[in-house]
Amino acid sequence: MKVALFIPCYIDQFYPNVGIASLQLLEKLGCDVSFPLEQTCCGQPMANSGFASLSKGCDANFVKNFRGFDYIVAPSGSCVLHVKEHLHDDKNPLEAEKIRNSVYELTEFLTDILKVKNINARFPFKVGLHNSCHGQRMLNLSSMSERVLPAFSKPQDLLNMVQDIQLIKPKRNDECCGFGGTFCVFEEAVSVKMGKDRISEHQANDVDYITGVDSSCLMHLEGILNRQGNKIKTIHIAEILNSSL
Amino acid sequence: MTPKHADLAEQFITDEPRTNWHDETLWFVREKRDKAVHGIPEWEDLREWGSQIKNHSLSNLSQYLKEFEEKATANGIQIHWAATGEEHNQIIHKIIQKNNIQRIVKSKSMLTEECHLNDYLEHRGIEVVDSDLGERIVQFRKEAPSHIVLPAIHLKKQDVSETFHEHLNTEKGNNDPQYLTEAARGHLRDKFVESELSITGVNFAIAETGGFVVCTNEGNADMGAHSAAVHIACMGFEKIIPKAEHLAVFLRLLARSATGQPITTFSSHFQKPRDGQEMHIVIVDNGRSTQLGREDFRNSLKCIRCAACFNTCPVYRRSGGHSYHTSTAGPIGSILNPNLDMKANSDLPFASTLCGSCTNVCPVKINIHEQLWKWRQEIVKNGYVDTTKKIGMNGMAVLFSYPAIYRLTGKIGRWVMRVVPFITNNQLNPWYKQREMPKPPKESFRDWYKKNGNSQKN
């Protein structure tokens, strides 16, 4: 199984540990993983700001890097969603289509494709799970409180396989953290208020860590936690699943 | 220039306890909605039916509107057509003048807000009394409703107490809701008894019968319509549904989504004028046909104005309705208002994190978050975007098209953040205002991978 690892730009630059954990985890689970070296970004920052028209070069570069793999896996629901919904390349329309259909968020790849039943990991801490909106509502990684459907959660199923972990849900289980891409700077006040409110619910549960499938949400929460001098830490789910503490 | 959502929201949040209270109050309504819908196993089917009926109606609009006009006229109702908000106001003004009317009550109608009817009539020396309690409160305060179902949700009982003390002469500092409601009740009763003309909205207009339904929880639409000699009902043309039997779907969806009630306390069916009464319906376009013609946005006309998207929206709950500077706030307003004035409302589609909760809570399955995304593209295409943003985005496009430039910029960026952090860590950086910057590592993932990635595999 030839898997390409897609490491979103900000994870590449700021959170290499998330990339390392994703790579090691996939390799442990028997995948033949490559990291295409000339990759940059999925183009979401432009598209969500209304500038989808400017993402042609970025898209073409993405297609050039990720053509020819069975699967493309990324530790970020939001970037995966963007590729799935919006990746186009006029010069290679079929390749782009193939990529759109074979790109997976890490946890859905583990549960749906690899059908992982056991994970050799231990993480003896109290952990609050943050449901990232794009993963949850659009990639369908978990059920949501708005809809009347049976409850499920792919990230939670995986975390339940981790030894000694104590998972605690916040009161409003699936509310947005307020990151929202460029929203976090153009609507700074609301963005931060939303983040503060997410944190206080996790704080009420006395968690050690907040985890999730999107480093972007975690980066935003981490920024507020650090400003508050709060002892709660953020950690990407890949790092927990790859952990052997 | 219209103030922007981001600035108005920032002002609102300055009072953090009030923001928390606003957020919690609306979340309480959202939870009530959850309880009500999760008790109905067929909820998702109902949503699908509601959505399909609306799709069908919008696709056959002219046929159903014609049928409605014929049936209603045969029932003795006078039908008027208004292409714009101005025309809607003129039609109503003429009816008032013709009947030489002085005293008017109006129940909730977001359409009359959209057309600024009260202002229009006031400028011509005619006073309209809003009879919905929340609307009356904001009317006293000369404010706009901040929510389409709960118009005074931004106010606390202390605010209401002060307002009533000023306008209804109630006891100063008496914040007892019972006392305040009774004062309003007495005041509004007088208005109903005196009224000569009643204006109401329309929740559903039924083509098959030529009748219409008005839903309220206070019964104020009925009190107005039943005591006045003239009843004018105002509706946007998208309120049409084909048959009376379809009401079974919408009445179940509406109140549950709005307030968590199984049905509104009053769902009143108006079929024809009673003896001696005049009944008019004003059917309004005001930009709706333009929206109908925009394939990406026509779905927004399915809206039944339940406001579930308001209550669920984490941005709305923390920024308040007035930050949307339009008659219909919230997520649905953010996709309806750019149609009415793209320039003035160019900020609204950006007042969202695109979390998608609105889409999934919507009882008629409007793809709200997708339309927000599409409006952003439309707004940029039409040039209603800040130059600095445009320059930034163009830069980003280059950065991500050329891997070598991306890597070099990343490296320099991380170096700057580590060595001379004050370049990014200052108050000019909106991220840094209330958040620390991420701690930049020495090497990127790619750097690490080049050194370790392959050897690990071997």
XYZ file of C-alpha atoms in Angstrom:
703
model
C 0.000 0.000 0.000
C 1.726 3.136 -1.239
C 0.814 5.988 1.043
C 1.857 9.587 0.547
C 2.139 11.659 3.668
C 0.738 15.151 3.262
C 2.036 17.440 5.974
C 0.192 20.800 5.844
C 2.398 23.889 5.639
C 1.943 25.138 9.193
C 2.544 21.640 10.630
C 5.711 21.384 8.538
C 6.936 24.740 9.834
C 5.676 24.819 13.434
C 4.747 21.315 14.511
C 7.261 18.859 12.982
C 6.494 16.471 15.873
C 2.996 15.959 14.495
C 4.505 15.002 11.125
C 7.001 12.665 12.774
C 4.306 10.967 14.866
C 2.060 10.539 11.810
C 4.882 9.031 9.778
C 5.975 6.651 12.533
C 2.427 5.618 13.296
C 1.645 4.768 9.676
C 4.907 2.860 9.339
C 4.238 0.923 12.524
C 0.916 -0.085 11.019
C 2.644 -1.494 7.942
C 2.230 1.253 5.365
C 4.862 2.075 2.764
C 4.981 5.818 3.407
C 6.598 8.500 1.257
C 6.803 12.190 1.916
C 6.825 14.045 -1.426
C 9.526 16.638 -0.829
C 8.214 19.491 -2.957
C 4.824 19.810 -1.253
C 3.705 23.137 0.206
C 0.062 23.838 1.105
C -3.439 22.712 0.159
C -4.543 26.217 -0.802
C -7.227 26.545 1.835
C -6.055 29.887 3.293
C -6.644 31.572 -0.058
C -9.862 29.758 -0.913
C -11.555 30.345 2.437
C -10.673 34.026 2.168
C -12.477 34.261 -1.159
C -9.394 33.920 -3.331
C -9.918 30.402 -4.673
C -9.066 31.891 -8.056
C -5.482 32.365 -6.848
C -4.906 28.761 -5.857
C -4.105 27.440 -9.348
C -0.327 27.331 -8.895
C -0.673 25.832 -5.449
C -3.114 23.215 -6.733
C -0.865 22.297 -9.660
C 2.046 21.823 -7.273
C -0.116 19.626 -5.064
C -1.107 17.423 -7.984
C 2.516 17.193 -9.158
C 3.572 15.936 -5.732
C 0.741 13.595 -4.917
C -0.032 11.869 -8.194
C 0.476 8.127 -8.427
C -0.202 7.071 -4.836
C -2.875 4.681 -3.557
C -3.671 6.933 -0.661
C -2.779 10.379 0.573
C -2.969 10.823 4.328
C -2.719 14.011 6.380
C -2.955 14.764 10.097
C -5.447 17.582 9.460
C -9.158 17.272 8.764
C -9.465 20.801 7.505
C -6.749 20.556 4.828
C -8.047 17.144 3.724
C -11.533 18.568 3.363
C -10.220 21.402 1.239
C -8.399 19.017 -1.101
C -11.448 16.748 -1.307
C -13.801 19.589 -2.171
C -11.732 22.061 -4.115
C -8.570 20.603 -5.670
C -8.590 21.194 -9.429
C -5.919 21.242 -12.066
C -6.821 22.153 -15.627
C -3.721 20.428 -16.986
C -4.274 17.185 -15.062
C -7.986 16.975 -14.337
C -8.019 13.203 -13.934
C -5.059 13.158 -11.568
C -6.735 15.876 -9.500
C -9.936 13.863 -9.368
C -8.065 10.751 -8.305
C -6.385 12.706 -5.503
C -9.705 14.171 -4.361
C -11.023 10.634 -3.998
C -8.024 9.111 -2.282
C -7.117 11.742 0.299
C -7.805 10.825 3.935
C -7.569 12.423 7.310
C -5.273 10.320 9.510
C -7.854 8.928 11.946
C -10.379 8.034 9.255
C -7.583 6.310 7.342
C -6.752 4.273 10.443
C -10.348 3.284 11.153
C -11.794 2.968 7.624
C -8.905 1.777 5.462
C -6.435 0.110 7.812
C -9.301 -0.981 10.079
C -7.065 -0.736 13.111
C -8.360 -2.687 16.103
C -5.355 -2.369 18.423
C -2.864 0.354 19.003
C 0.251 -0.197 20.979
C 0.235 3.083 22.863
C 0.063 4.304 26.423
C -0.799 7.813 27.574
C -1.574 8.003 31.300
C -3.230 11.435 31.390
C -6.588 13.148 31.556
C -7.365 14.207 28.012
C -10.138 16.400 26.608
C -11.032 15.707 22.996
C -11.691 18.722 20.797
C -13.951 17.890 17.855
C -12.617 19.888 14.940
C -15.543 21.124 12.851
C -14.337 20.274 9.359
C -13.371 16.762 10.417
C -16.542 16.202 12.354
C -19.279 17.783 10.280
C -17.854 17.542 6.800
C -15.561 14.520 6.781
C -17.996 12.759 9.071
C -15.351 11.650 11.560
C -17.951 11.685 14.290
C -21.661 12.249 14.816
C -22.831 15.715 15.780
C -25.341 17.057 18.254
C -27.337 18.873 15.560
C -28.444 15.772 13.704
C -30.644 12.890 14.807
C -28.369 9.995 13.903
C -26.631 7.223 15.861
C -23.628 8.447 17.850
C -20.109 7.512 16.783
C -16.588 8.961 16.805
C -13.601 7.656 14.889
C -11.005 9.669 16.841
C -12.563 8.573 20.117
C -12.577 4.909 19.066
C -8.853 5.172 18.445
C -8.141 6.989 21.677
C -10.061 4.304 23.557
C -7.438 1.814 22.344
C -4.717 3.780 24.157
C -3.708 2.339 27.492
C -4.345 4.314 30.698
C -5.812 7.319 28.953
C -8.687 9.103 30.657
C -10.891 10.770 28.059
C -13.273 13.496 29.182
C -15.743 15.324 26.971
C -16.417 19.025 27.371
C -19.992 20.133 28.058
C -20.595 21.478 24.585
C -19.045 18.540 22.869
C -18.924 19.799 19.332
C -18.665 23.556 19.431
C -16.142 25.361 17.241
C -12.946 26.652 18.908
C -12.939 29.840 16.851
C -9.805 29.321 14.776
C -11.463 29.353 11.361
C -8.378 30.046 9.216
C -7.996 33.754 8.485
C -11.076 34.298 10.702
C -8.686 34.111 13.659
C -7.062 37.398 12.619
C -9.845 39.244 10.797
C -12.353 38.510 13.579
C -9.790 38.470 16.355
C -12.161 39.365 19.203
C -14.777 36.672 18.510
C -12.104 34.130 17.658
C -10.327 34.552 20.976
C -13.567 34.635 22.947
C -14.596 31.333 21.370
C -11.210 29.825 22.187
C -11.366 31.021 25.783
C -14.796 29.457 26.181
C -13.601 26.117 24.781
C -10.685 26.165 27.197
C -12.808 26.928 30.228
C -14.979 23.870 29.553
C -11.921 21.634 29.352
C -10.516 23.342 32.414
C -13.691 22.527 34.329
C -12.872 18.874 33.608
C -9.396 19.365 34.998
C -7.686 17.882 31.946
C -3.920 17.670 31.426
C -4.166 17.827 27.648
C -6.526 18.944 24.914
C -6.207 16.827 21.808
C -7.794 16.812 18.362
C -7.326 15.883 14.732
C -6.421 19.399 13.604
C -3.271 21.172 14.655
C -4.801 24.473 13.575
C -7.469 24.375 16.296
C -4.822 23.227 18.759
C -2.416 26.021 17.738
C -5.138 28.598 18.433
C -6.031 27.041 21.802
C -2.337 26.698 22.678
C -1.798 30.394 21.939
C -4.532 31.353 24.403
C -3.449 28.773 27.014
C 0.117 30.070 26.918
C -1.005 33.673 27.220
C -3.149 32.690 30.212
C -0.222 30.867 31.766
C -2.544 27.864 31.862
C -0.976 24.493 32.676
C -3.174 22.585 30.193
C -1.174 21.493 27.151
C -2.288 20.716 23.610
C -1.245 17.606 21.744
C -2.192 16.259 18.325
C -3.974 12.896 18.315
C -1.165 11.368 16.203
C 1.268 12.066 19.043
C -0.958 10.250 21.542
C -1.539 7.292 19.229
C 2.204 7.072 18.617
C 3.063 7.503 22.259
C 4.527 4.810 24.495
C 4.928 6.665 27.762
C -19.738 53.676 5.643
C -21.420 50.777 7.411
C -19.434 49.655 10.443
C -18.027 46.162 9.997
C -19.056 43.013 11.838
C -15.592 42.465 13.298
C -15.542 45.946 14.907
C -19.106 45.785 16.203
C -18.447 42.309 17.585
C -15.322 43.536 19.338
C -17.369 46.284 20.992
C -20.011 43.754 22.079
C -17.413 41.457 23.638
C -15.908 44.292 25.695
C -18.614 43.501 28.239
C -17.574 39.902 28.785
C -20.141 38.943 31.459
C -22.920 40.176 29.168
C -21.411 38.222 26.261
C -21.369 35.096 28.407
C -24.953 35.661 29.393
C -25.982 36.167 25.747
C -24.126 33.031 24.718
C -25.606 30.927 27.506
C -29.163 32.163 26.950
C -29.071 31.244 23.273
C -27.326 27.965 23.967
C -30.164 27.151 26.342
C -32.573 27.571 23.409
C -30.331 25.422 21.213
C -30.402 22.697 23.897
C -34.181 22.906 24.102
C -34.237 22.417 20.343
C -31.955 19.398 20.661
C -34.240 17.804 23.246
C -37.275 18.384 21.058
C -35.777 17.010 17.846
C -33.904 14.069 19.335
C -37.265 12.826 20.590
C -38.446 12.451 17.004
C -36.921 9.434 15.223
C -38.088 10.697 11.829
C -36.511 14.136 12.264
C -34.012 13.723 9.417
C -36.841 12.560 7.129
C -38.901 15.588 8.072
C -35.957 17.828 7.188
C -35.630 16.089 3.862
C -39.346 16.486 3.118
C -39.277 20.142 4.129
C -36.301 20.704 1.875
C -37.893 18.889 -1.088
C -41.202 20.719 -0.780
C -39.366 24.029 -0.751
C -37.209 22.998 -3.705
C -40.291 22.039 -5.629
C -42.081 25.270 -4.730
C -39.126 27.420 -5.767
C -38.893 25.559 -9.063
C -42.559 26.139 -9.822
C -42.932 29.490 -8.193
C -44.854 31.356 -10.867
C -47.409 28.577 -11.138
C -48.033 28.431 -7.397
C -48.098 32.197 -6.939
C -50.645 32.483 -9.723
C -52.764 29.754 -8.179
C -52.499 31.465 -4.798
C -53.567 34.820 -6.233
C -56.579 33.275 -7.951
C -57.757 31.368 -4.906
C -57.153 34.219 -2.495
C -58.927 36.708 -4.747
C -61.864 34.338 -5.049
C -61.914 34.226 -1.231
C -62.255 38.005 -1.153
C -58.659 38.860 -0.276
C -57.018 41.706 -2.210
C -53.600 40.784 -3.594
C -50.866 43.355 -4.249
C -47.488 42.770 -5.875
C -44.410 44.742 -4.865
C -41.155 44.562 -6.804
C -39.182 46.447 -4.142
C -39.289 47.297 -0.453
C -40.236 50.858 -1.374
C -43.213 49.628 -3.383
C -44.292 47.418 -0.473
C -44.268 50.454 1.816
C -46.145 52.601 -0.729
C -48.886 49.989 -1.100
C -49.412 49.859 2.660
C -49.306 53.638 2.931
C -52.028 53.926 0.272
C -54.306 51.471 2.079
C -53.825 53.457 5.289
C -54.580 56.750 3.559
C -57.570 55.399 1.675
C -59.175 54.211 4.922
C -58.059 57.323 6.792
C -56.492 55.250 9.542
C -54.674 56.572 12.618
C -54.079 53.565 14.855
C -52.080 50.587 13.638
C -50.716 47.467 15.324
C -48.209 45.157 13.729
C -47.172 41.655 14.685
C -43.776 40.149 13.913
C -42.724 40.355 10.314
C -39.081 40.317 9.287
C -40.167 41.418 5.823
C -41.454 44.751 7.126
C -38.105 45.143 8.929
C -36.291 44.369 5.680
C -38.370 47.043 3.899
C -38.003 49.530 6.818
C -41.769 50.000 6.917
C -41.911 51.599 10.375
C -39.418 54.305 9.380
C -41.218 54.898 6.111
C -44.580 55.415 7.802
C -43.134 57.393 10.671
C -41.661 59.881 8.186
C -45.204 60.329 6.895
C -46.583 60.973 10.344
C -48.034 57.507 10.929
C -47.175 55.522 14.025
C -47.155 51.721 14.016
C -47.160 49.879 17.332
C -45.243 46.620 17.327
C -47.315 44.133 19.272
C -44.808 41.322 19.807
C -43.462 41.903 23.315
C -39.802 41.709 22.319
C -40.361 43.949 19.323
C -42.251 46.474 21.428
C -39.322 46.611 23.830
C -36.789 47.317 21.079
C -39.215 49.737 19.441
C -39.376 51.773 22.670
C -35.578 51.836 22.674
C -35.409 52.825 18.996
C -33.317 49.756 18.285
C -33.611 47.093 15.622
C -34.483 43.505 16.609
C -31.248 41.590 17.249
C -32.728 38.157 16.538
C -35.552 37.152 14.190
C -37.427 35.032 16.739
C -36.235 36.605 20.002
C -35.926 40.282 19.005
C -34.881 41.579 22.435
C -32.597 38.686 23.390
C -29.696 41.124 23.768
C -31.458 42.806 26.683
C -31.572 41.759 30.310
C -34.621 42.194 32.530
C -32.958 45.224 34.149
C -32.773 46.863 30.716
C -36.434 46.074 30.099
C -37.354 47.439 33.515
C -35.611 50.747 32.748
C -37.228 50.941 29.327
C -40.700 50.314 30.739
C -40.135 52.786 33.552
C -39.368 55.412 30.943
C -42.172 54.565 28.508
C -44.871 52.847 30.545
C -44.275 54.532 33.856
C -43.619 51.291 35.718
C -41.955 51.299 39.113
C -38.248 52.149 38.893
C -35.962 49.238 39.640
C -38.736 46.647 39.662
C -37.194 43.826 37.609
C -39.856 41.211 38.286
C -40.671 39.604 34.902
C -44.273 38.964 35.959
C -44.771 42.618 36.867
C -43.118 43.845 33.692
C -45.057 41.454 31.452
C -48.339 42.526 33.030
C -47.483 46.163 32.407
C -46.762 45.387 28.754
C -49.915 43.332 28.499
C -52.089 46.171 29.783
C -50.405 48.626 27.458
C -50.756 46.373 24.407
C -54.392 45.494 25.193
C -55.253 49.181 24.855
C -53.444 49.302 21.526
C -55.302 46.236 20.228
C -58.685 47.584 21.261
C -58.025 50.956 19.639
C -56.451 49.628 16.477
C -58.115 50.193 13.132
C -55.582 48.367 11.029
C -53.463 45.333 11.694
C -50.308 44.334 9.853
C -49.034 40.779 10.150
C -46.417 38.651 8.501
C -47.034 35.353 6.756
C -45.277 32.126 7.704
C -46.834 29.949 5.032
C -49.053 30.833 2.079
C -50.937 27.891 0.590
C -51.422 27.904 -3.179
C -54.135 25.268 -3.104
C -56.434 27.214 -0.787
C -55.401 30.842 -1.121
C -55.115 30.987 2.661
C -52.139 31.736 4.869
C -50.773 30.829 8.280
C -49.274 33.119 10.899
C -47.382 31.558 13.821
C -46.866 33.365 17.122
C -46.426 32.425 20.743
C -48.199 35.467 22.134
C -51.359 35.456 20.046
C -50.688 39.080 19.207
C -51.164 38.614 15.465
C -54.633 37.225 16.161
C -55.592 39.981 18.595
C -54.595 42.562 16.026
C -56.194 40.895 13.045
C -59.420 40.052 14.862
C -60.131 43.494 16.220
C -59.114 45.713 13.300
C -61.273 46.535 10.315
C -58.366 46.136 7.928
C -55.792 43.329 7.934
C -52.679 43.571 5.756
C -50.447 40.497 5.573
C -46.972 40.955 4.111
C -45.057 38.090 2.579
C -41.918 37.483 0.591
C -42.867 35.406 -2.422
C -40.854 32.426 -1.173
C -43.419 31.821 1.586
C -45.590 29.882 -0.841
C -46.170 26.149 -0.366
C -48.288 24.029 -2.727
C -50.807 22.315 -0.465
C -52.382 22.540 2.962
C -51.115 19.055 3.777
C -47.531 20.354 3.561
C -48.197 22.440 6.640
C -47.937 19.214 8.635
C -44.247 19.077 7.798
C -43.415 22.741 8.306
C -45.369 23.338 11.508
C -43.511 20.396 13.058
C -40.151 21.689 11.855
C -40.625 25.376 12.654
C -41.319 25.556 16.375
C -39.005 22.717 17.321
C -36.147 24.373 15.488
C -36.986 27.827 16.808
C -37.643 27.293 20.503
C -37.878 23.557 21.132
C -41.672 23.664 21.320
C -43.663 20.931 19.536
C -45.701 23.651 17.817
C -46.127 27.407 18.169
C -48.768 28.356 20.730
C -50.832 29.993 17.983
C -50.710 28.735 14.405
C -53.541 30.760 12.953
C -55.062 30.017 9.572
C -56.478 32.981 7.679
C -58.703 32.075 4.787
C -60.837 35.100 3.968
C -61.918 38.416 5.482
C -64.725 38.277 8.016
C -67.881 40.229 7.219
C -67.135 43.913 6.925
C -63.353 43.418 7.115
C -60.847 44.236 4.401
C -58.009 41.763 3.938
C -54.921 42.479 1.848
C -51.820 40.473 1.041
C -48.703 42.212 -0.227
C -46.442 39.796 -2.074
C -42.889 41.116 -2.232
C -39.920 40.389 -4.460
C -37.285 42.868 -3.215
C -34.289 41.026 -4.657
C -35.684 37.545 -4.243
C -35.908 36.889 -7.987
C -32.241 37.877 -8.317
C -31.361 35.370 -5.597
C -33.558 32.771 -7.283
C -31.537 33.311 -10.431
C -28.216 32.779 -8.656
C -27.856 29.033 -8.778
C -25.384 28.885 -5.892
C -27.628 30.912 -3.602
C -31.237 30.096 -4.546
C -31.349 27.507 -1.778
C -31.307 30.351 0.756
C -34.914 31.131 -0.261
C -36.010 27.884 1.403
C -35.563 29.568 4.785
C -38.589 29.385 7.121
C -37.084 31.923 9.584
C -36.808 29.606 12.587
C -33.453 31.106 13.667
C -32.004 27.725 14.657
C -28.863 28.781 12.768
C -28.622 31.886 14.964
C -28.833 29.918 18.188
C -26.292 27.359 17.124
C -23.841 29.823 15.599
C -20.881 30.255 17.954
C -20.077 33.585 16.294
C -23.604 34.993 16.576
C -23.863 33.972 20.224
C -20.718 35.925 21.015
C -21.166 38.935 18.801
C -24.859 39.775 19.190
C -27.381 40.441 16.442
C -26.619 44.127 15.982
C -23.068 43.338 14.887
C -24.582 42.055 11.627
C -25.928 45.590 10.887
C -28.872 44.212 8.852
C -32.495 43.285 9.580
C -31.773 39.560 9.406
C -28.628 38.710 11.357
C -26.896 35.389 11.908
C -25.713 32.832 9.380
C -28.844 32.997 7.202
C -28.660 36.791 7.133
C -25.053 36.512 6.028
C -26.122 34.693 2.867
C -29.321 36.700 2.236
C -27.981 40.206 2.758
C -25.147 40.251 0.205
C -27.904 39.671 -2.350
C -29.630 42.877 -1.242
C -26.427 44.957 -1.142
C -23.174 43.168 -1.844
C -20.935 46.112 -1.037
C -22.485 47.153 2.278
C -22.695 43.532 3.435
C -19.420 42.277 2.023
C -18.117 41.595 5.541
C -20.928 39.248 6.572
C -19.936 36.046 4.747
C -16.588 36.375 6.537
C -18.219 36.547 9.981
C -18.087 32.764 10.238
C -15.565 30.054 10.962
C -17.356 27.824 8.412
C -17.909 25.318 11.231
C -21.038 24.058 9.458
C -23.256 23.811 12.520
C -25.812 26.102 10.816
C -26.163 23.782 7.843
C -26.764 20.751 10.007
C -29.233 22.415 12.321
C -31.263 23.895 9.440
C -34.723 22.256 9.277
C -34.942 22.703 5.502
C -31.341 21.720 4.775
C -29.975 25.000 3.464
C -26.249 24.532 2.802
C -25.501 27.748 4.683
C -21.775 27.279 5.234
C -21.199 26.368 1.610
C -23.031 29.478 0.519
C -20.917 31.562 2.899
C -17.846 30.142 1.176
C -19.299 30.913 -2.250
C -20.261 34.464 -1.285
C -16.659 35.057 -0.266
C -15.531 34.133 -3.782
C -18.262 36.330 -5.279
C -17.346 39.313 -3.094
C -13.661 39.079 -3.995
C -14.522 38.675 -7.682
C -16.581 41.874 -7.490
C -13.715 43.727 -5.858
C -15.278 44.389 -2.428
C -12.159 43.451 -0.542
C -9.412 45.371 1.295
C -6.279 46.055 -0.717
C -4.030 44.786 2.072
C -5.891 41.475 2.119
C -5.592 41.249 -1.646
C -1.854 41.882 -1.545
C -1.414 39.341 1.238
C -3.342 36.679 -0.622
C -1.409 37.284 -3.834
C 1.803 36.868 -1.875
C 0.530 33.665 -0.350
C -0.398 32.329 -3.786
C 3.206 32.789 -4.958
C 4.575 31.305 -1.743
C 2.608 28.103 -2.126
C 3.154 27.728 -5.872
C 6.959 27.599 -5.614
C 8.305 25.078 -3.073
C 11.742 26.718 -2.904
C 10.241 30.113 -2.041
C 7.922 28.482 0.518
C 10.839 26.761 2.248
C 13.060 29.810 2.265
C 10.263 32.011 3.632
C 9.483 29.388 6.274
C 13.086 29.230 7.348
C 13.458 32.996 7.544
C 10.116 33.294 9.328
C 11.058 30.783 11.989
C 14.464 32.422 12.431
C 12.853 35.839 12.869
C 10.375 34.496 15.406
C 13.161 32.871 17.406
C 15.830 35.558 17.225
C 13.925 38.824 16.915
C 10.473 37.860 18.258
C 9.348 41.474 18.671
C 8.888 41.653 14.901
C 5.895 39.342 15.193
C 5.089 39.674 18.887
C 3.563 43.118 18.921
C 0.124 44.666 19.087
C 0.004 45.184 15.305
C -0.284 41.432 14.948
C -3.925 40.485 15.631
C -2.887 36.940 16.514
C -0.550 38.195 19.250
C -3.057 40.576 20.856
C -4.505 37.849 23.078
C -2.534 34.747 22.031
C 1.099 33.683 22.160
C 2.732 32.804 18.853
C 3.609 29.148 18.263
C 7.186 28.302 19.302
C 9.115 27.899 16.065
C 11.286 24.779 15.896
C 14.809 24.872 14.460
C 13.981 22.441 11.700
C 10.849 21.896 9.690
C 9.338 18.445 9.293
C 10.858 18.285 5.830
C 14.331 19.037 7.218
C 13.873 16.279 9.776
C 12.565 13.861 7.155
C 15.522 14.453 4.856
C 17.859 13.553 7.694
C 15.886 10.761 9.390
C 12.896 9.768 7.337
C 14.553 7.385 4.932
C 17.057 5.854 7.369
C 14.164 4.993 9.673
C 12.576 2.976 6.933
C 15.747 1.006 6.166
